[in-house]
Every structure is written in structure tokens, then in C-alpha cells.
JSON list of C-alpha atoms in Angstrom, two decimals:
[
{"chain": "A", "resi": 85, "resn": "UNK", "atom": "CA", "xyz": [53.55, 51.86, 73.69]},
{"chain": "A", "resi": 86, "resn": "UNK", "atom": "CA", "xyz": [57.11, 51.31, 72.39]},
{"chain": "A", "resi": 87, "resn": "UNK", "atom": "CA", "xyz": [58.03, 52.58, 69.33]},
{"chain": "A", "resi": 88, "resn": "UNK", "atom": "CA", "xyz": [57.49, 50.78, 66.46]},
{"chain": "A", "resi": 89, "resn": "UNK", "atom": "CA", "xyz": [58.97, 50.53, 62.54]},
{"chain": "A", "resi": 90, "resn": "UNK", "atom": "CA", "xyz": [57.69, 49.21, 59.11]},
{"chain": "A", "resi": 91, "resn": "UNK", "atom": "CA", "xyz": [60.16, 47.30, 57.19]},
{"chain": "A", "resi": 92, "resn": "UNK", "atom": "CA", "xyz": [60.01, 45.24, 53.27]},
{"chain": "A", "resi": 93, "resn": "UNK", "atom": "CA", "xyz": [60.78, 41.97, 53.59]},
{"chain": "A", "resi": 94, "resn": "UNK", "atom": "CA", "xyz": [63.61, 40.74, 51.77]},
{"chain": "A", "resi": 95, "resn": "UNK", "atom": "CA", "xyz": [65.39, 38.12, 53.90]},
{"chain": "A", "resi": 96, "resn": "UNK", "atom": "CA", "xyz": [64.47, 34.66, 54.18]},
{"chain": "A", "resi": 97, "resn": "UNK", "atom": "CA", "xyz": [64.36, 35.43, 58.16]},
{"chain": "A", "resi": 98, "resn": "UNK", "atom": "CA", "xyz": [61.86, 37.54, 58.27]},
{"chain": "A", "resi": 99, "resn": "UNK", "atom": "CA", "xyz": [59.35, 36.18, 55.57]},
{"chain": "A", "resi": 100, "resn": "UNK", "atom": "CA", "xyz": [59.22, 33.09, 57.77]},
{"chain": "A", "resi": 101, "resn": "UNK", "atom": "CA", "xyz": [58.91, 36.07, 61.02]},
{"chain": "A", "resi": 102, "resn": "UNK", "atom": "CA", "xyz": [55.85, 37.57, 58.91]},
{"chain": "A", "resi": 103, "resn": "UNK", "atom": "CA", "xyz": [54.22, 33.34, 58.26]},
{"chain": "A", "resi": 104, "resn": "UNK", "atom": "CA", "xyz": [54.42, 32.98, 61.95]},
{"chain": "A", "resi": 105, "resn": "UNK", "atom": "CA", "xyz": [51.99, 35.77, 62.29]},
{"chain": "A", "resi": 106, "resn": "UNK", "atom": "CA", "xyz": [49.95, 34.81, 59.77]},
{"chain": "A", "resi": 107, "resn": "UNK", "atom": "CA", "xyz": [50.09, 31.37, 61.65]},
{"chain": "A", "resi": 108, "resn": "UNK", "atom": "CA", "xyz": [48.73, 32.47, 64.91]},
{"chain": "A", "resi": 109, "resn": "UNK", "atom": "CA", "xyz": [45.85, 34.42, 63.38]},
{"chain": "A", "resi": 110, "resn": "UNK", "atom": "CA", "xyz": [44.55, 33.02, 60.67]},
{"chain": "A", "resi": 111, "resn": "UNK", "atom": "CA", "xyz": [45.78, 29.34, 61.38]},
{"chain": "A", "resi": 112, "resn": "UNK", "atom": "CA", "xyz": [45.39, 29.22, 65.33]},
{"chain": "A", "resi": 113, "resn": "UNK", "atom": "CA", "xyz": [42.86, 31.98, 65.56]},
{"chain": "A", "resi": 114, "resn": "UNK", "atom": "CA", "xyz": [40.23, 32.04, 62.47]},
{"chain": "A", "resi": 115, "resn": "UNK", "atom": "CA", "xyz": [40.88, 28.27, 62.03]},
{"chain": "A", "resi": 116, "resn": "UNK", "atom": "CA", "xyz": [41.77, 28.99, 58.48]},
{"chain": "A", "resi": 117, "resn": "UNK", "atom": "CA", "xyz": [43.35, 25.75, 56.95]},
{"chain": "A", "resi": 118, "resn": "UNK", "atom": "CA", "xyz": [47.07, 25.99, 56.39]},
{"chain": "A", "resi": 119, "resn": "UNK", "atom": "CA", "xyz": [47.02, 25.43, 52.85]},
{"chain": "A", "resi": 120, "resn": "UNK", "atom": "CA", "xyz": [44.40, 28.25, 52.15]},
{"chain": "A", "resi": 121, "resn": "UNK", "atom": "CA", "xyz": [46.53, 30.54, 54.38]},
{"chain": "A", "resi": 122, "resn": "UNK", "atom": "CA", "xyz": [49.64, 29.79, 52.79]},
{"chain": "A", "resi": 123, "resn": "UNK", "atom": "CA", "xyz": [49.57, 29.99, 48.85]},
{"chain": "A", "resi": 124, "resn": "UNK", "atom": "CA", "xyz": [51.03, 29.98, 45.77]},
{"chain": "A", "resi": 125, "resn": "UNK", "atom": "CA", "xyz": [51.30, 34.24, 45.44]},
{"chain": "A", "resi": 126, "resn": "UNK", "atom": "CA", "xyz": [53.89, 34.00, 48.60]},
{"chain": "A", "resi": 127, "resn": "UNK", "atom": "CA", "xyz": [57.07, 34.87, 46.36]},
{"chain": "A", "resi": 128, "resn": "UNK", "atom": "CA", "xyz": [55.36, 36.68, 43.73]},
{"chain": "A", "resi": 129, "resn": "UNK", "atom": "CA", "xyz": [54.12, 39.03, 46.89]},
{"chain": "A", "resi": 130, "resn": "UNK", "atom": "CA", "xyz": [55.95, 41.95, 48.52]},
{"chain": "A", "resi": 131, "resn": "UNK", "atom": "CA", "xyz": [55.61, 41.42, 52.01]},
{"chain": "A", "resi": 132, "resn": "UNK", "atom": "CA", "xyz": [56.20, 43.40, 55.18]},
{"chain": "A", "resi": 133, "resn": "UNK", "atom": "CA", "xyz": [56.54, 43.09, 58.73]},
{"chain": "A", "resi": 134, "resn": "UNK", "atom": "CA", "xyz": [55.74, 46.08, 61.41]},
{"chain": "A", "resi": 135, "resn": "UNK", "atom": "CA", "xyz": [58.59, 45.56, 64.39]},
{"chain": "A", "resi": 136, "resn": "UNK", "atom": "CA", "xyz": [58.07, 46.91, 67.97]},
{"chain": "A", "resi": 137, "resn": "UNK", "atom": "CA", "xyz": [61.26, 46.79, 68.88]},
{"chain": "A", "resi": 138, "resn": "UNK", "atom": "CA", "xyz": [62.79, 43.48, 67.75]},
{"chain": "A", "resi": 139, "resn": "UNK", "atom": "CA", "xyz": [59.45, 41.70, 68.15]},
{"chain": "A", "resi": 140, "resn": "UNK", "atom": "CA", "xyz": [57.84, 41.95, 64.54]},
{"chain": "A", "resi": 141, "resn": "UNK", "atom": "CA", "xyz": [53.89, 42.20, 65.92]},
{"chain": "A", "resi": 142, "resn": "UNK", "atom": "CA", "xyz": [52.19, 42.75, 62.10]},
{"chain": "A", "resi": 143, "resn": "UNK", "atom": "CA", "xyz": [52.58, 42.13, 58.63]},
{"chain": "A", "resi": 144, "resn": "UNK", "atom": "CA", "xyz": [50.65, 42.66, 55.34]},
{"chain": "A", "resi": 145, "resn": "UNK", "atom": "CA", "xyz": [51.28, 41.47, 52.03]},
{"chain": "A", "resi": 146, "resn": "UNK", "atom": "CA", "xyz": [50.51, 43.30, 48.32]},
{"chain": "A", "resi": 147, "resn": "UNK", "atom": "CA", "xyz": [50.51, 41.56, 44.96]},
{"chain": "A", "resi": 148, "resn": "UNK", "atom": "CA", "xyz": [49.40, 43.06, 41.13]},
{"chain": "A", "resi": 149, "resn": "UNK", "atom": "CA", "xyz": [46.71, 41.32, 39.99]},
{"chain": "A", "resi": 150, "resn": "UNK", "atom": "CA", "xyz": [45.12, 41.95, 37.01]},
{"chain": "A", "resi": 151, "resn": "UNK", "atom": "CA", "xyz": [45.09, 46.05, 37.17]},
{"chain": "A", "resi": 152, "resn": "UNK", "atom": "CA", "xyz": [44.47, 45.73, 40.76]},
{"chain": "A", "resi": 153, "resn": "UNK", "atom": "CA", "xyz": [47.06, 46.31, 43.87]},
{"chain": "A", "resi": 154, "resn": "UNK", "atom": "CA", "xyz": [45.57, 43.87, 45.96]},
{"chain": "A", "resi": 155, "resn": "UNK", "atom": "CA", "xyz": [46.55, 43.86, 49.72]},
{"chain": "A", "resi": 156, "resn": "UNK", "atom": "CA", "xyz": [46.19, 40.49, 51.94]},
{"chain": "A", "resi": 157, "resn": "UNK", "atom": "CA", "xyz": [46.73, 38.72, 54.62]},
{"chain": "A", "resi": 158, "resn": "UNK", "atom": "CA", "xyz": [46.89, 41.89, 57.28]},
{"chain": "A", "resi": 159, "resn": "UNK", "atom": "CA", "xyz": [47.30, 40.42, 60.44]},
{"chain": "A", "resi": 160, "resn": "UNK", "atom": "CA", "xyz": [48.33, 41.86, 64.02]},
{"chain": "A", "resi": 161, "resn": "UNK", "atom": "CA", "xyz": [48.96, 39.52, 67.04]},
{"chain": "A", "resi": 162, "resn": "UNK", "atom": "CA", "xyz": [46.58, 39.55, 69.57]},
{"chain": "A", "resi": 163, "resn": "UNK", "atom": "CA", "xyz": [48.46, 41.38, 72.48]},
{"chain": "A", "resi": 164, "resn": "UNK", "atom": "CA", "xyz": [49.31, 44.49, 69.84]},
{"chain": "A", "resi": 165, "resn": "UNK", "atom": "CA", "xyz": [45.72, 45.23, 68.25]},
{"chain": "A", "resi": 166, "resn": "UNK", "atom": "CA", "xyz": [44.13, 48.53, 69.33]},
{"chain": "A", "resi": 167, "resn": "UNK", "atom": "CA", "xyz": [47.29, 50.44, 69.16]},
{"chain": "A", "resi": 168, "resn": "UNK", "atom": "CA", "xyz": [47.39, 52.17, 65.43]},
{"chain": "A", "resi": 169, "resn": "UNK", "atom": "CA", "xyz": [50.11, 49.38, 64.40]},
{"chain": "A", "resi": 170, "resn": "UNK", "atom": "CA", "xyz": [47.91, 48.20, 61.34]},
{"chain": "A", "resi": 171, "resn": "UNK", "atom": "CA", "xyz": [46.45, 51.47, 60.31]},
{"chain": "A", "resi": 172, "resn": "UNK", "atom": "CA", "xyz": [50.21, 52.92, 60.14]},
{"chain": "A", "resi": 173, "resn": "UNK", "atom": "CA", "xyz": [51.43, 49.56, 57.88]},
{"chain": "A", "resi": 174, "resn": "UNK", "atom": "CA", "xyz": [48.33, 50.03, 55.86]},
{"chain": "A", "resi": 175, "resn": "UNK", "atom": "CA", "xyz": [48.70, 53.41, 55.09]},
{"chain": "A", "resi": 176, "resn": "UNK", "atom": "CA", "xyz": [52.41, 53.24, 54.10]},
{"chain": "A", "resi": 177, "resn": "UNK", "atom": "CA", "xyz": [51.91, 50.28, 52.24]},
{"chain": "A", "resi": 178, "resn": "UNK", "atom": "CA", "xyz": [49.08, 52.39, 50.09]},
{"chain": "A", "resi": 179, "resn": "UNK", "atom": "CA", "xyz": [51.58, 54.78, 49.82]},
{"chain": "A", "resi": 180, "resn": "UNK", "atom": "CA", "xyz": [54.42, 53.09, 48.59]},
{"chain": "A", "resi": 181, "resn": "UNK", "atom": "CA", "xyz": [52.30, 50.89, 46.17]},
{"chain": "A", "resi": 182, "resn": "UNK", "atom": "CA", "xyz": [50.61, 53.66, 44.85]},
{"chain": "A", "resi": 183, "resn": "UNK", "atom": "CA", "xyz": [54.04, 55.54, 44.18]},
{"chain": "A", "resi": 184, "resn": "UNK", "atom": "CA", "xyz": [55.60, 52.09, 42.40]},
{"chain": "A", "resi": 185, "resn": "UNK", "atom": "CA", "xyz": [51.64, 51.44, 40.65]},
{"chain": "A", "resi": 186, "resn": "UNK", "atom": "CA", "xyz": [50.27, 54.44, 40.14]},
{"chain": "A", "resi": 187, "resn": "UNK", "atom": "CA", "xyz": [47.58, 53.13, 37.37]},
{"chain": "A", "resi": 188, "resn": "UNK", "atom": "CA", "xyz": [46.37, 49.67, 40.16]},
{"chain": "A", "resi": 189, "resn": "UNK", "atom": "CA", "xyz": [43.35, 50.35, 41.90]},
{"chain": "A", "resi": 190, "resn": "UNK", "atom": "CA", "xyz": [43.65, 48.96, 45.77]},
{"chain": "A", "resi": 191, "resn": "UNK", "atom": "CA", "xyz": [41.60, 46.32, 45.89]},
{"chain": "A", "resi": 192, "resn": "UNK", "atom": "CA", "xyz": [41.26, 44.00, 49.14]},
{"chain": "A", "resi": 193, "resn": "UNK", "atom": "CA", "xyz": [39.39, 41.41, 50.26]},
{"chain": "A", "resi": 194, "resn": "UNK", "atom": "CA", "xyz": [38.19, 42.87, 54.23]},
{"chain": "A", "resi": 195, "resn": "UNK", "atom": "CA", "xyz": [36.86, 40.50, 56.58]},
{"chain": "A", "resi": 196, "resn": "UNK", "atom": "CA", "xyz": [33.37, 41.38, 57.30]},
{"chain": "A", "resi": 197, "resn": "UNK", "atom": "CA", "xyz": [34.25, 42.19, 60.96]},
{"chain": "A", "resi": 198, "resn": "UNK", "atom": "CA", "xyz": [36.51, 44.78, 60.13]},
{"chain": "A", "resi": 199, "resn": "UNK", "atom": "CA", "xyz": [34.87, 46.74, 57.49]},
{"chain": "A", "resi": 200, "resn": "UNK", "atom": "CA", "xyz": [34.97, 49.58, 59.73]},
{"chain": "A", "resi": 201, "resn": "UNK", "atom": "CA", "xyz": [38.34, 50.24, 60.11]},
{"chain": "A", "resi": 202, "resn": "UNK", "atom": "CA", "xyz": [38.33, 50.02, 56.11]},
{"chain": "A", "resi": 203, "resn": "UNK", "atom": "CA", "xyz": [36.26, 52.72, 55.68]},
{"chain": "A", "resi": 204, "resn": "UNK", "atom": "CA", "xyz": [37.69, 54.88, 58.54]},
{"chain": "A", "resi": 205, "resn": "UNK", "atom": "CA", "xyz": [40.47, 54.71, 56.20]},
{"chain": "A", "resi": 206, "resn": "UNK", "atom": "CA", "xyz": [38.73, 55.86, 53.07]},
{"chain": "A", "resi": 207, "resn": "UNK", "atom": "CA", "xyz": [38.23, 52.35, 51.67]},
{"chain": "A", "resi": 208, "resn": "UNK", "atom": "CA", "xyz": [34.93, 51.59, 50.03]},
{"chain": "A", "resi": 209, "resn": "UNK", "atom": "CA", "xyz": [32.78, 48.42, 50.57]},
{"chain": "A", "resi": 210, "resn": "UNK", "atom": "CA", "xyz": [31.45, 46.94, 46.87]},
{"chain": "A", "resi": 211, "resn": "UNK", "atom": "CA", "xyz": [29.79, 44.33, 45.97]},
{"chain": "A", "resi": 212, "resn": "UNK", "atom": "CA", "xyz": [28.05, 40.64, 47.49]},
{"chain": "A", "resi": 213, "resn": "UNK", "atom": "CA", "xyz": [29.55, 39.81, 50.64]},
{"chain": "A", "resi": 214, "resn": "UNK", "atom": "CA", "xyz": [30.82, 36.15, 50.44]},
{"chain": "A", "resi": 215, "resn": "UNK", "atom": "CA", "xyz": [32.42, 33.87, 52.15]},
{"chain": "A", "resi": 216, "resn": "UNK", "atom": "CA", "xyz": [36.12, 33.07, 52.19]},
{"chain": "A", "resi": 217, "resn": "UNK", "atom": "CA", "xyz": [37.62, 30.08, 54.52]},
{"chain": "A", "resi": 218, "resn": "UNK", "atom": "CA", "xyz": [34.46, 30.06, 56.07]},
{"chain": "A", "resi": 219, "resn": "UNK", "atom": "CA", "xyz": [34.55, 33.84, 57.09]},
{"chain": "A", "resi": 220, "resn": "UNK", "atom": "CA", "xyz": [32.79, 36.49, 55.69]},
{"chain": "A", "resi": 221, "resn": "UNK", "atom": "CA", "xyz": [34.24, 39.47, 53.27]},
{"chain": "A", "resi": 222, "resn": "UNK", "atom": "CA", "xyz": [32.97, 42.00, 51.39]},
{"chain": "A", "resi": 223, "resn": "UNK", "atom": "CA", "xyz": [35.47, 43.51, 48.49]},
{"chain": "A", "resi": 224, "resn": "UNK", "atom": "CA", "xyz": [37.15, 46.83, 49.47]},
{"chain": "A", "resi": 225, "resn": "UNK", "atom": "CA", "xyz": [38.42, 49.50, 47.08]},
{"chain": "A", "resi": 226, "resn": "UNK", "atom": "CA", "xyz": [40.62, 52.50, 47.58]},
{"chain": "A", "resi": 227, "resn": "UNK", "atom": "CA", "xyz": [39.38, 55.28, 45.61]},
{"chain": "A", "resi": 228, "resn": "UNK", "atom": "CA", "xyz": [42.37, 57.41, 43.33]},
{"chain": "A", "resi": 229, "resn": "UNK", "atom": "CA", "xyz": [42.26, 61.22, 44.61]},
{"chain": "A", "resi": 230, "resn": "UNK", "atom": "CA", "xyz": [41.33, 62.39, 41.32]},
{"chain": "A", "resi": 231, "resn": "UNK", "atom": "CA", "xyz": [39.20, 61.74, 38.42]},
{"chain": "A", "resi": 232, "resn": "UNK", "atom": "CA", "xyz": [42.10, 61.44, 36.08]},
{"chain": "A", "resi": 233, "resn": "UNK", "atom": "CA", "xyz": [43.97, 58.87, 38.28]},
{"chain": "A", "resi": 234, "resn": "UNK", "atom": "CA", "xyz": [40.41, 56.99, 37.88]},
{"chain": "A", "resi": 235, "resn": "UNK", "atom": "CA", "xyz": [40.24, 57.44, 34.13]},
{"chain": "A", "resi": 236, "resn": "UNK", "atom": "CA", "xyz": [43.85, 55.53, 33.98]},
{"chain": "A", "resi": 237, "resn": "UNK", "atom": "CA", "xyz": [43.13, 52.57, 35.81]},
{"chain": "A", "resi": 238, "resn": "UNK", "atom": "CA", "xyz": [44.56, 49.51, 34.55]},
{"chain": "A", "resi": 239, "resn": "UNK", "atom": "CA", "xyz": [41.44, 48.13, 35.79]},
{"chain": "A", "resi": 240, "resn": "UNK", "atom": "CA", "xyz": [38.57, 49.99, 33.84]},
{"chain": "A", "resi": 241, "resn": "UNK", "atom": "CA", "xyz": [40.50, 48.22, 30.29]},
{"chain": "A", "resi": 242, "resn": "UNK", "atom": "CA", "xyz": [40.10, 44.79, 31.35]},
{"chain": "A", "resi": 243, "resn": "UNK", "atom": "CA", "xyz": [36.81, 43.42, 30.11]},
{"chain": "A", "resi": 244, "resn": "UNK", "atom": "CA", "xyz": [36.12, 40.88, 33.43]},
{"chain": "A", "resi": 245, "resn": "UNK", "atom": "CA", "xyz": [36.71, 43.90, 35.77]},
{"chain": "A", "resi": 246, "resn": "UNK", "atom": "CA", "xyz": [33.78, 43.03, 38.41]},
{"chain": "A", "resi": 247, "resn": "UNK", "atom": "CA", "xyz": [30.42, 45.15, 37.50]},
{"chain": "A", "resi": 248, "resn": "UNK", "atom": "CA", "xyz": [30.41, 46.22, 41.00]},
{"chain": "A", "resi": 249, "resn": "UNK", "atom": "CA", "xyz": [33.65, 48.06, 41.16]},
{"chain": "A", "resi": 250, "resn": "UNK", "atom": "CA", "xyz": [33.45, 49.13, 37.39]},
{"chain": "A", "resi": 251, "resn": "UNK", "atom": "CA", "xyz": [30.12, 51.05, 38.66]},
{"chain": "A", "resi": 252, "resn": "UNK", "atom": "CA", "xyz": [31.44, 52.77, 41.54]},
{"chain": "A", "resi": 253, "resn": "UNK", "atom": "CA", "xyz": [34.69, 54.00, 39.71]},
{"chain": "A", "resi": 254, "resn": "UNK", "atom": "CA", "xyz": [32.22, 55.33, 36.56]},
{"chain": "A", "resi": 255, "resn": "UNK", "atom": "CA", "xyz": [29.90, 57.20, 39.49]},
{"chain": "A", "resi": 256, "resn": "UNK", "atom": "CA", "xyz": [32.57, 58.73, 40.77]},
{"chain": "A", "resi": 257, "resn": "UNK", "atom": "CA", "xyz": [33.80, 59.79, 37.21]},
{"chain": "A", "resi": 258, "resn": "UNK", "atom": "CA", "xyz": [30.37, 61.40, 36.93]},
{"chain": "A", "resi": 259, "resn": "UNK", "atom": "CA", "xyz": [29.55, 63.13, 39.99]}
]
């Protein structure tokens, strides 16, 4: 496989580069309607494209919400899946959000289908599954490396933080 290299988006150019793959997955693939794909978080988002070459071939996007770091709309063409592309993004993305939000839990919301890879990567399924544009998810969370990282989430002093992921943070305070 060629080389390939992660880059922020900051140019007009390539945010539309990183919709277009969006597009052909979510829109042409998963059927998911274009105005559920494309939302209102687009420019509050920091998004990034994954290049082989000059051909960008995946893209992610992260936004704070509430005291979470939530990552969305992961997407790899077709002809570029199975080769590490997305694992690589997702793992620098962690790292770089985690470096500028040190006190946001990851928090994603993983097609059921992929939960797998997820985990492989030391994410954590929690809570219902459910349904989102008619395909199922289950919430993912990306567990701090250290009990005091946990005790400083943003997330644990909001009062609506989701039973389900309050539970698992406070069981892993215990254990």
C-alpha cells in the first residue's frame, strides 16, 4: 500500500474533500439522508482527512460536547478499508484530542457492525443499542489510563451524564 498521511482540515478545499467521503458512504452507501449526514456541528467540528498520496481516502470528525470528546462521522472509501487507514486516524485523533481536552471523556456513537474494531482499540461498548438513520449503534467510550484522569472528567459533574457511562467510569474508580 502507498504511503499514507493524516492532516487537520483547515481549508475550504478539503472540508468539501472530507463531505465527499462522507457522501459516498453514508449518503450512497448506508442510504443515510443528506440532511442527517450533513449537520449543523460541521463548523463547530475539527475535521480531518487521511491522504494516500493526493487522494484523501478517510476522514473523521471530533466535537466537545457537554464534557465529552465525541468523534463522528469516520468513514473510509470502499477500495481503502482493510488496510489500517482508520485505526491510524483514530488513534491520532485520540491522541491529539486528548492532549488539547485532557478532562473529555471519548465518547462515540459506533455502528453496531463495527463494534469490534472499537474494542480492538480499547473502546468500551455501554449502554441500549439504538437506532440511528435507521442503523444500529451502541455508545462507545474510551477509558482515561488512570483513575485520576477518571476522577476529573468533565463528564462525571454534569447531572444528565447517561447512567450507563456514569456506572462504568465509577466501577472502574472502584476496582
Amino acid at each position: 500500500m502507498s504511503q499514507f498521511h493524516i492532516e487537520k482540515v483547515t481549508a475550504k478545499e478539503d472540508f468539501n474533500k472530507a463531505i465527499e467521503i462522507r457522501r459516498k458512504v453514508f449518503i450512497e452507501e448506508q442510504n443515510v439522508p443528506i440532511h442527517e449526514e450533513i449537520d449543523i456541528y460541521e463548523e463547530a467540528a475539527v475535521h480531518y482527512l487521511v491522504f494516500v498520496g493526493d487522494t484523501p481516502v478517510a476522514t473523521l470528525r471530533f466535537r466537545l460536547w457537554k464534557g465529552y470528546l465525541k468523534i463522528e462521522r469516520a468513514a473510509t472509501l470502499k477500495e481503502h478499508r482493510g488496510k489500517g487507514i482508520m485505526t491510524k486516524l483514530l488513534v491520532y485523533v485520540q491522541e491529539e484530542g486528548l492532549k488539547l481536552y485532557p478532562d473529555y471523556l471519548l465518547f462515540i456513537h459506533a455502528q453496531y457492525d463495527v463494534l469490534k474494531f472499537y474494542e480492538k482499540l480499547g473502546w468500551v461498548a455501554v449502554g441500549p443499542v439504538f437506532d440511528e438513520s435507521k442503523i444500529k449503534h451502541q455508545v462507545m467510550i474510551f477509558l482515561p489510563d488512570s483513575k485520576e484522569k477518571i476522577k476529573n472528567l468533565k463528564c462525571l459533574q454534569d447531572p444528565e451524564v447517561p447512567s450507563y457511562v456514569a456506572r462504568v467510569l465509577w466501577t472502574t474508580l472502584k476496582e
